[in-house]
Coordinates of C-alpha atoms and ligand atoms in Angstrom, one line a residue:
M1 CA -43.1 0.3 -104.6
Q2 CA -46.1 -0.7 -106.6
I3 CA -49.2 0.7 -105.3
V4 CA -52.6 0.0 -106.9
H5 CA -55.5 2.3 -105.9
V6 CA -59.1 1.1 -106.4
S7 CA -61.9 3.5 -106.3
A8 CA -65.3 4.4 -107.8
E9 CA -64.2 7.8 -108.7
C10 CA -61.0 9.4 -110.2
Y11 CA -60.9 13.1 -111.7
P12 CA -61.1 13.8 -114.4
V13 CA -62.6 10.4 -115.6
A14 CA -65.6 10.4 -113.1
K15 CA -65.9 12.8 -110.1
V16 CA -68.9 13.3 -107.8
G17 CA -67.1 14.8 -104.9
G18 CA -63.7 14.9 -103.1
L19 CA -63.1 11.2 -103.5
G20 CA -62.5 11.7 -107.2
D21 CA -60.1 14.8 -106.6
V22 CA -57.8 12.8 -104.2
V23 CA -57.8 9.6 -106.2
G24 CA -57.0 11.7 -109.3
S25 CA -54.1 13.4 -107.7
L26 CA -52.4 11.3 -104.9
P27 CA -50.9 8.5 -107.3
K28 CA -49.2 11.3 -109.5
F29 CA -47.5 12.6 -106.3
L30 CA -46.5 9.0 -105.2
N31 CA -45.0 8.6 -108.7
E32 CA -43.1 11.8 -108.3
L33 CA -41.7 10.5 -105.0
G34 CA -40.4 7.6 -107.1
H35 CA -43.1 4.9 -106.8
D36 CA -45.1 3.2 -109.2
A37 CA -48.8 4.0 -108.3
S38 CA -51.8 3.5 -110.6
V39 CA -55.7 3.6 -110.5
V40 CA -58.3 1.0 -111.2
M41 CA -61.9 2.1 -111.6
P42 CA -65.1 1.0 -113.3
M43 CA -65.5 2.0 -116.9
Y44 CA -68.4 4.3 -117.0
R45 CA -69.7 6.0 -120.3
S46 CA -67.6 9.1 -119.3
K47 CA -66.6 11.9 -122.0
Y48 CA -63.1 11.1 -120.8
L49 CA -63.4 7.5 -122.2
Y50 CA -64.3 8.8 -125.6
N51 CA -61.6 11.4 -125.7
H52 CA -58.5 9.2 -125.0
D53 CA -56.9 6.2 -126.4
W54 CA -57.1 2.9 -124.7
E55 CA -55.5 -0.5 -125.1
V56 CA -56.9 -3.8 -124.0
V57 CA -54.7 -5.4 -121.3
H58 CA -56.7 -8.3 -120.1
K59 CA -59.9 -10.2 -120.9
A60 CA -61.6 -12.7 -118.7
S61 CA -64.6 -13.8 -117.0
S62 CA -65.7 -14.3 -113.5
N63 CA -69.0 -14.8 -111.4
L64 CA -71.2 -13.1 -109.2
G65 CA -73.0 -16.0 -107.6
H66 CA -74.6 -18.0 -110.4
W67 CA -74.3 -15.3 -112.8
W68 CA -71.2 -15.4 -114.9
F69 CA -69.8 -12.2 -116.5
D70 CA -67.1 -11.4 -119.1
Y71 CA -65.0 -8.3 -118.2
T72 CA -62.2 -6.4 -120.1
V73 CA -59.5 -4.3 -118.5
I74 CA -58.5 -1.3 -120.6
K75 CA -55.5 1.0 -119.9
E76 CA -55.0 4.7 -121.0
K77 CA -52.2 4.6 -123.6
S78 CA -50.4 7.9 -122.8
D79 CA -50.6 7.9 -119.0
A80 CA -52.0 11.5 -119.5
Q81 CA -52.7 11.8 -115.8
G82 CA -49.3 11.1 -114.6
F83 CA -50.3 7.5 -113.5
G84 CA -51.4 4.2 -115.0
L85 CA -55.1 4.4 -115.3
Y86 CA -57.0 1.1 -115.8
L87 CA -60.8 0.7 -116.4
I88 CA -62.6 -2.4 -115.8
D89 CA -65.5 -2.9 -118.3
I90 CA -68.4 -5.1 -117.2
N91 CA -71.0 -4.9 -120.1
G92 CA -74.4 -4.0 -118.9
L93 CA -73.3 -3.2 -115.3
L94 CA -70.6 -0.7 -115.1
D95 CA -71.0 1.2 -118.6
R96 CA -73.6 3.8 -117.4
E97 CA -73.5 7.6 -117.3
K98 CA -73.8 8.2 -113.6
V99 CA -71.1 6.8 -111.1
Y100 CA -73.8 6.0 -108.4
G101 CA -77.6 6.0 -107.8
Y102 CA -78.6 2.7 -109.7
E103 CA -80.9 0.2 -108.1
D104 CA -78.4 -2.5 -108.7
D105 CA -75.4 -0.6 -107.3
V106 CA -74.8 -3.5 -104.9
E107 CA -74.4 -5.9 -107.9
R108 CA -72.2 -3.4 -109.9
F109 CA -69.7 -2.7 -107.3
C110 CA -69.5 -6.3 -106.1
A111 CA -68.8 -7.5 -109.7
F112 CA -66.4 -4.6 -110.1
Q113 CA -64.3 -5.9 -106.9
I114 CA -64.4 -9.4 -108.0
A115 CA -63.2 -8.8 -111.5
F116 CA -60.3 -6.6 -110.0
A117 CA -59.3 -9.5 -107.6
N118 CA -59.5 -11.9 -110.6
W119 CA -57.5 -9.7 -112.6
V120 CA -54.9 -9.1 -110.0
C121 CA -54.6 -12.8 -109.2
S122 CA -53.4 -13.3 -112.9
W123 CA -50.4 -11.0 -112.5
D124 CA -46.9 -12.6 -112.6
T125 CA -45.7 -10.3 -109.8
L126 CA -48.3 -9.0 -107.2
P127 CA -48.4 -5.3 -106.3
H128 CA -46.7 -4.3 -102.9
V129 CA -49.9 -2.6 -101.6
I130 CA -53.4 -2.6 -102.6
H131 CA -55.0 0.6 -101.6
V132 CA -58.9 0.9 -101.6
H133 CA -61.0 3.8 -101.2
D134 CA -64.5 3.9 -99.3
H135 CA -67.1 1.4 -99.4
H136 CA -67.3 0.8 -103.0
A137 CA -64.0 -1.0 -102.9
G138 CA -64.5 -2.0 -99.2
L139 CA -65.0 -5.9 -99.9
I140 CA -61.5 -6.2 -101.5
P141 CA -59.6 -6.7 -98.2
F142 CA -62.0 -9.4 -97.3
I143 CA -61.9 -11.1 -100.7
M144 CA -58.1 -10.9 -100.5
Q145 CA -57.7 -12.5 -97.1
H146 CA -60.6 -14.9 -96.8
T147 CA -61.9 -16.3 -100.0
Y148 CA -60.5 -19.5 -101.6
A149 CA -60.4 -18.3 -105.0
F150 CA -58.1 -15.3 -104.3
K151 CA -55.9 -16.9 -101.7
R152 CA -52.9 -15.9 -103.8
L153 CA -53.5 -12.2 -102.7
E154 CA -53.7 -13.0 -99.0
S155 CA -50.1 -11.7 -98.3
V156 CA -50.5 -8.6 -100.2
P157 CA -51.0 -5.6 -97.5
S158 CA -54.2 -3.6 -98.0
V159 CA -55.0 -0.1 -97.0
L160 CA -58.3 1.5 -96.6
T161 CA -58.9 5.4 -96.9
I162 CA -62.2 6.5 -95.6
H163 CA -63.2 9.6 -97.3
N164 CA -66.7 9.4 -96.0
A165 CA -68.0 7.1 -93.3
Q166 CA -71.6 8.0 -93.6
Y167 CA -72.0 5.8 -96.6
Q168 CA -71.2 2.3 -95.9
G169 CA -72.8 0.3 -98.7
S170 CA -74.7 -2.1 -96.5
F171 CA -76.7 -4.9 -97.9
G172 CA -78.5 -8.0 -96.8
W173 CA -77.3 -11.6 -96.2
D174 CA -79.5 -12.7 -98.9
K175 CA -76.8 -11.6 -101.3
T176 CA -74.0 -13.3 -99.6
T177 CA -73.7 -15.8 -102.5
Y178 CA -72.4 -12.8 -104.6
L179 CA -69.1 -13.3 -102.7
P180 CA -66.6 -15.8 -103.8
Q181 CA -66.6 -18.9 -101.4
W182 CA -65.3 -18.5 -97.9
D183 CA -65.4 -20.3 -94.5
S184 CA -68.9 -19.4 -93.0
W185 CA -67.3 -19.0 -89.5
K186 CA -65.7 -15.9 -90.9
R187 CA -68.9 -14.2 -91.2
G188 CA -68.1 -11.6 -88.6
M189 CA -65.5 -10.3 -90.9
L190 CA -68.1 -9.1 -93.1
E191 CA -70.9 -8.3 -90.7
W192 CA -72.1 -5.1 -89.0
Q193 CA -75.4 -4.7 -87.4
G194 CA -76.9 -7.7 -89.0
A195 CA -76.0 -7.0 -92.7
I196 CA -73.0 -7.4 -94.9
N197 CA -71.4 -3.9 -94.5
P198 CA -68.5 -3.2 -97.1
L199 CA -66.9 -0.3 -95.0
A200 CA -67.1 -2.1 -91.8
S201 CA -65.6 -5.1 -93.5
A202 CA -62.7 -3.1 -94.8
I203 CA -62.1 -1.6 -91.5
K204 CA -61.7 -5.1 -90.0
C205 CA -59.8 -6.7 -92.8
A206 CA -57.4 -3.8 -94.1
W207 CA -54.0 -3.9 -92.6
K208 CA -54.0 -0.1 -92.1
V209 CA -57.0 2.3 -92.2
T210 CA -56.6 6.0 -92.9
T211 CA -59.0 8.9 -92.7
V212 CA -58.6 12.0 -94.6
S213 CA -58.0 14.5 -91.6
N214 CA -56.8 13.7 -87.9
N215 CA -59.8 15.6 -86.5
Y216 CA -62.3 13.4 -88.6
L217 CA -60.7 10.3 -87.2
G218 CA -61.4 11.5 -83.7
K219 CA -65.1 12.5 -84.7
L220 CA -65.6 8.9 -86.0
K221 CA -65.2 7.5 -82.5
H222 CA -68.4 9.5 -81.5
M223 CA -70.3 9.9 -84.7
S224 CA -70.0 7.5 -87.6
N225 CA -73.3 6.3 -88.5
G226 CA -73.2 3.2 -86.3
L227 CA -69.5 2.4 -86.7
E228 CA -68.5 4.2 -83.4
P229 CA -67.4 1.1 -81.6
L230 CA -65.7 -0.4 -84.6
F231 CA -63.4 2.6 -84.7
E232 CA -62.7 2.4 -81.0
Y233 CA -61.7 -1.3 -81.3
E234 CA -59.7 -0.8 -84.4
K235 CA -58.0 2.3 -83.4
G236 CA -54.7 0.8 -83.2
K237 CA -54.5 0.5 -87.0
C238 CA -56.1 3.8 -87.8
S239 CA -54.5 7.2 -88.6
G240 CA -55.3 10.6 -90.0
I241 CA -53.7 11.8 -93.2
I242 CA -54.9 15.3 -94.4
N243 CA -55.6 15.4 -98.1
G244 CA -53.4 17.7 -100.3
I245 CA -54.5 19.6 -103.3
D246 CA -53.3 19.4 -106.8
Y247 CA -51.8 22.7 -107.8
E248 CA -51.5 21.7 -111.4
V249 CA -55.3 21.8 -111.6
W250 CA -56.0 24.2 -108.8
D251 CA -54.2 27.5 -109.4
P252 CA -55.6 30.9 -110.4
Q253 CA -52.4 31.5 -112.5
K254 CA -53.0 28.6 -115.0
D255 CA -56.4 27.2 -114.3
T256 CA -57.6 26.2 -117.7
Y257 CA -61.2 26.9 -116.8
L258 CA -60.5 30.6 -116.1
D259 CA -60.3 33.5 -118.7
H260 CA -58.7 35.7 -116.3
H261 CA -55.7 34.4 -114.6
Y262 CA -54.0 36.0 -111.4
S263 CA -51.3 35.5 -108.9
E264 CA -50.8 37.0 -105.4
K265 CA -49.4 40.2 -107.0
T266 CA -52.4 40.8 -109.3
I267 CA -55.0 39.4 -107.0
S268 CA -57.2 42.5 -106.7
E269 CA -57.6 43.0 -110.5
G270 CA -57.7 39.2 -111.2
K271 CA -60.4 38.6 -108.7
S272 CA -62.4 41.7 -109.7
K273 CA -62.5 40.5 -113.4
N274 CA -63.7 37.2 -112.4
K275 CA -66.2 38.4 -110.1
E276 CA -67.6 40.8 -112.8
L277 CA -67.9 37.9 -115.1
L278 CA -69.7 35.8 -112.5
C279 CA -72.1 38.7 -111.3
K280 CA -73.0 39.4 -114.8
E281 CA -73.9 35.8 -115.6
F282 CA -76.0 35.5 -112.6
G283 CA -77.4 39.1 -112.4
L284 CA -75.5 40.1 -109.0
D285 CA -74.1 43.4 -107.9
P286 CA -70.1 43.1 -108.1
N287 CA -69.7 46.0 -105.6
K288 CA -71.1 43.9 -103.0
P289 CA -69.2 41.1 -101.1
L290 CA -70.0 37.8 -102.8
F291 CA -70.5 34.6 -100.8
V292 CA -70.7 31.2 -102.5
F293 CA -71.4 27.8 -101.5
I294 CA -70.3 24.8 -103.8
G295 CA -71.2 21.3 -103.0
R296 CA -73.6 18.5 -102.5
L297 CA -77.0 20.0 -101.1
V298 CA -77.3 17.6 -98.2
G299 CA -77.7 17.8 -94.5
E300 CA -74.1 16.8 -94.0
K301 CA -72.9 19.9 -95.7
G302 CA -75.5 22.0 -93.8
A303 CA -77.1 22.9 -97.0
D304 CA -80.7 22.7 -95.6
L305 CA -79.9 25.7 -93.4
L306 CA -78.6 28.0 -96.5
P307 CA -82.1 29.4 -97.5
Q308 CA -83.1 30.5 -94.0
S309 CA -79.4 31.8 -93.3
I310 CA -79.5 33.8 -96.5
Y311 CA -83.0 35.1 -95.7
D312 CA -81.9 36.0 -92.1
S313 CA -78.7 37.8 -93.4
F314 CA -80.8 40.0 -95.6
Q315 CA -83.2 40.8 -92.8
F316 CA -80.8 41.3 -89.9
I317 CA -77.6 42.6 -91.8
G318 CA -79.4 44.3 -94.6
R319 CA -79.0 43.8 -98.4
K320 CA -75.3 44.4 -98.2
M321 CA -74.0 41.2 -99.8
N322 CA -74.8 38.7 -102.8
F323 CA -74.9 34.9 -102.4
L324 CA -74.4 32.3 -105.3
V325 CA -75.1 28.7 -104.6
L326 CA -73.9 25.8 -106.8
G327 CA -75.0 22.2 -106.2
S328 CA -77.5 19.4 -106.4
G329 CA -78.7 16.9 -103.8
E330 CA -81.8 16.5 -101.8
T331 CA -85.0 17.6 -103.5
E332 CA -86.4 19.8 -100.5
V333 CA -82.9 21.7 -100.2
E334 CA -82.9 22.1 -104.0
S335 CA -86.4 23.6 -104.0
G336 CA -86.1 25.7 -101.0
L337 CA -82.9 27.4 -102.8
S338 CA -84.9 27.7 -106.0
L339 CA -87.8 29.2 -104.3
L340 CA -85.8 31.8 -102.4
K341 CA -85.1 33.3 -105.9
N342 CA -88.6 34.8 -105.7
Y343 CA -87.6 36.8 -102.6
A344 CA -84.0 37.9 -103.7
K345 CA -83.5 38.5 -107.3
Q346 CA -80.5 41.0 -107.5
D347 CA -78.5 39.5 -104.6
Y348 CA -79.0 35.9 -104.6
N349 CA -79.0 33.1 -107.3
V350 CA -78.5 29.4 -107.5
Y351 CA -77.6 26.9 -110.1
I352 CA -78.8 23.4 -109.5
G353 CA -76.6 20.7 -110.9
Y354 CA -72.9 19.8 -111.4
N355 CA -70.6 22.2 -113.3
E356 CA -66.8 21.8 -113.0
K357 CA -66.1 25.1 -114.9
L358 CA -68.6 27.1 -113.0
S359 CA -67.0 25.8 -109.8
H360 CA -63.5 27.1 -110.8
L361 CA -65.1 30.5 -111.7
M362 CA -66.7 30.5 -108.4
Y363 CA -63.7 29.9 -106.5
A364 CA -61.9 32.6 -108.5
G365 CA -64.7 35.4 -108.3
A366 CA -66.1 35.0 -104.9
D367 CA -64.9 37.0 -101.8
F368 CA -66.0 34.3 -99.4
L369 CA -66.9 30.6 -99.5
L370 CA -69.4 29.3 -97.1
M371 CA -69.1 25.8 -95.5
P372 CA -71.6 25.2 -92.6
S373 CA -71.0 21.6 -92.6
R374 CA -72.3 19.3 -90.0
V375 CA -69.7 16.6 -90.9
E376 CA -66.4 17.4 -93.1
P377 CA -64.1 14.4 -93.2
C378 CA -61.2 16.7 -94.9
G379 CA -62.9 19.3 -97.1
L380 CA -61.4 20.4 -100.2
N381 CA -63.3 23.3 -101.1
Q382 CA -61.9 25.4 -98.4
L383 CA -58.4 24.6 -99.5
Y384 CA -59.1 25.5 -103.2
A385 CA -60.9 28.7 -102.1
M386 CA -57.7 29.7 -100.2
K387 CA -55.4 29.2 -103.3
Y388 CA -57.8 31.5 -105.1
G389 CA -57.8 34.1 -102.3
T390 CA -61.3 33.4 -101.3
V391 CA -61.8 33.7 -97.6
P392 CA -63.3 30.7 -96.0
V393 CA -66.3 30.8 -93.7
V394 CA -66.6 27.6 -92.0
R395 CA -68.0 25.5 -89.1
A396 CA -65.0 24.2 -87.2
T397 CA -65.3 20.5 -87.5
G398 CA -63.3 17.5 -89.1
G399 CA -60.8 18.9 -91.6
L400 CA -62.2 22.4 -91.6
K401 CA -61.0 22.6 -88.0
D402 CA -57.6 21.4 -89.0
T403 CA -57.0 23.7 -92.0
V404 CA -58.9 27.0 -91.2
R405 CA -57.9 29.5 -88.3
D406 CA -60.2 32.2 -87.3
V407 CA -59.1 35.9 -87.9
G408 CA -59.6 36.5 -84.2
E409 CA -56.7 34.2 -83.4
N410 CA -53.1 35.4 -83.6
G411 CA -52.2 34.8 -87.4
G412 CA -55.7 33.6 -88.4
Y413 CA -57.2 34.0 -91.9
G414 CA -60.8 32.8 -92.0
I415 CA -63.9 32.8 -90.2
T416 CA -65.0 29.9 -88.2
F417 CA -68.0 29.2 -86.1
L418 CA -69.1 26.6 -83.6
N419 CA -72.5 25.0 -84.6
T420 CA -74.2 24.4 -87.9
S421 CA -77.2 26.7 -86.9
V422 CA -78.9 29.6 -88.7
G423 CA -77.8 31.9 -85.8
N424 CA -74.2 30.9 -86.1
I425 CA -74.0 31.1 -89.9
T426 CA -75.8 34.4 -90.1
H427 CA -73.4 35.8 -87.4
A428 CA -70.5 34.4 -89.4
I429 CA -71.7 36.2 -92.5
F430 CA -72.0 39.3 -90.4
R431 CA -68.4 39.0 -89.4
A432 CA -67.3 38.5 -93.0
T433 CA -69.1 41.4 -94.3
E434 CA -67.5 43.7 -91.6
L435 CA -64.1 42.2 -92.6
Y436 CA -64.7 42.8 -96.3
H437 CA -65.1 46.6 -95.6
Q438 CA -61.7 46.7 -93.7
K439 CA -60.0 47.0 -97.1
E440 CA -56.3 46.7 -95.8
T441 CA -56.9 43.8 -93.5
F442 CA -59.0 42.1 -96.0
S443 CA -56.3 42.4 -98.8
T444 CA -53.5 41.1 -96.4
I445 CA -55.7 38.2 -95.6
R446 CA -56.3 37.3 -99.3
K447 CA -52.6 37.4 -100.1
K448 CA -51.9 35.3 -97.1
I449 CA -54.3 32.5 -97.8
M450 CA -53.0 32.3 -101.5
A451 CA -49.6 31.6 -100.3
L452 CA -50.4 28.8 -97.7
D453 CA -49.2 25.4 -98.8
F454 CA -51.6 22.6 -98.9
S455 CA -49.9 20.6 -101.5
W456 CA -49.7 16.7 -101.6
T457 CA -46.0 16.9 -100.7
R458 CA -46.2 16.2 -97.1
S459 CA -49.2 13.8 -97.2
A460 CA -47.8 11.7 -100.0
N461 CA -44.9 11.2 -97.8
D462 CA -47.1 10.2 -94.9
Y463 CA -48.8 7.5 -97.2
V464 CA -45.4 6.2 -98.4
N465 CA -44.4 5.8 -94.7
L466 CA -47.4 3.8 -94.1
Y467 CA -46.9 1.5 -97.1
Q468 CA -43.1 1.1 -96.1
S469 CA -44.2 0.0 -92.7
F470 CA -45.5 -3.4 -94.1
Y471 CA -41.9 -4.3 -95.3
Ligands
ADP1 P1 -67.3 15.9 -100.7 O1 -67.9 15.5 -99.1 O2 -68.5 16.2 -101.6 O3 -66.4 15.0 -101.2 P2 -65.2 17.6 -100.7 O4 -65.1 19.0 -100.1 O5 -64.3 16.6 -100.2 O6 -66.6 17.2 -100.6 O7 -65.1 17.8 -102.3 C1 -65.9 18.5 -103.1 C2 -65.5 18.5 -104.3 O8 -66.6 18.5 -105.5 C3 -64.7 19.8 -104.8 O9 -63.9 19.7 -105.9 C4 -65.9 20.6 -105.1 O10 -65.5 21.7 -106.1 C5 -66.7 19.7 -106.1 N1 -68.1 19.9 -106.2 C6 -69.1 19.6 -105.4 N2 -70.3 19.9 -105.9 C7 -70.0 20.4 -107.2 C8 -71.0 20.9 -108.2 N3 -72.3 20.8 -108.1 N4 -70.3 21.4 -109.3 C9 -69.0 21.4 -109.5 N5 -68.3 20.9 -108.5 C10 -68.7 20.4 -107.4

């Protein structure tokens, strides 16, 4: 089958979080199963763009309301990622350094989606499935089904995957003219709570909707930033498919970002070397257990509670452990974490920013990965951590609940806690520190988590079954 993925992110071209990882790997595994999957995304000014060769496959123009724009579709010549990678260039709109965060994001992503529909409409043979990801591509199912200009796409099945329902891309009805003409009585297919809501529209218009874990789908019916009733109404077409991880990229035996590689057999030596490197770089003590946090510094991830939890751990457990935080996000959280350095210099450090290489070294060098998330659709960090023998310390929610079992359970291999609260986090850190000192048990757990299989094989098959259900 020919499947076209449409997304704002795709690793290694442009990644802000898990969406990029998933879109950068799922198509490769679909292709390994004998399908023809490709990715279409905006052409940002990314390093990847300049380091690879491209060919122009289509040039045309379209319009965003009264504004006509030219667009160009380019394809990476060598299919280096294991799938066809297409970038849409709209001069002045998409060719920026960052993926998101501009005042005209609504215009940028609307124009991208219109250009995409315009291009696909010109194909001789239409794809079997158009698979859109999150709200940046969320207007596409509506455009395909309800606009006059793109009527040709009406019969192409569409799938929406929700990686994060907190962000919905809502904008006012004053911008309705951006969309190609449609019958005004279909307003309800775009609207949610008085605005045009691309995520809600995709939930209504896509033929099938998936979320990145089963547990998250259940959560969305109670907590989805205003969309709760919609998930209840549309539950018949929704299902959860857990993300896999790409062991070509995430494997301590061949990770290109690491100087010291290791396997289950050489884990002890391998992790020690990476830990020493990390501790040296950040002025930490390699003899103490090392807890790391990697991610967006936002309330969703429980990052606002990190400074107090780290402080309380030192107060109540003692200065028996190190912490290292990597991330960027809300200003108050960033400054709280930076200020904490004045209190704890030898056993705490923080790197504010995005750093792919450092994240790999942290997964490899840490003893524990902290994830006190309030919301976690799937969570990839805990899966990467386990592959690197780093024990996850997580709040049992969403995908974290689906993938991490507490050591207290028979056969468990991680540390879980119930609430995103300072008390719960500190207690989990206490339990982890105790576990670290039970050398034999700790070593068995590390080897066990490295051997767990979170590959794409099963999940890619689940997507194929979903696509095949249309035919
Ligand atoms: P999100 O909700 O942010 O998408 P996920 O757990 O699904 O969370 O995915 C997060 C991905 O982003 C992981 O690959 C993680 O290593 C990466 N990541 C997050 N923040 C940073 C950062 N500051 N530097 C490097 N990688 C990061």
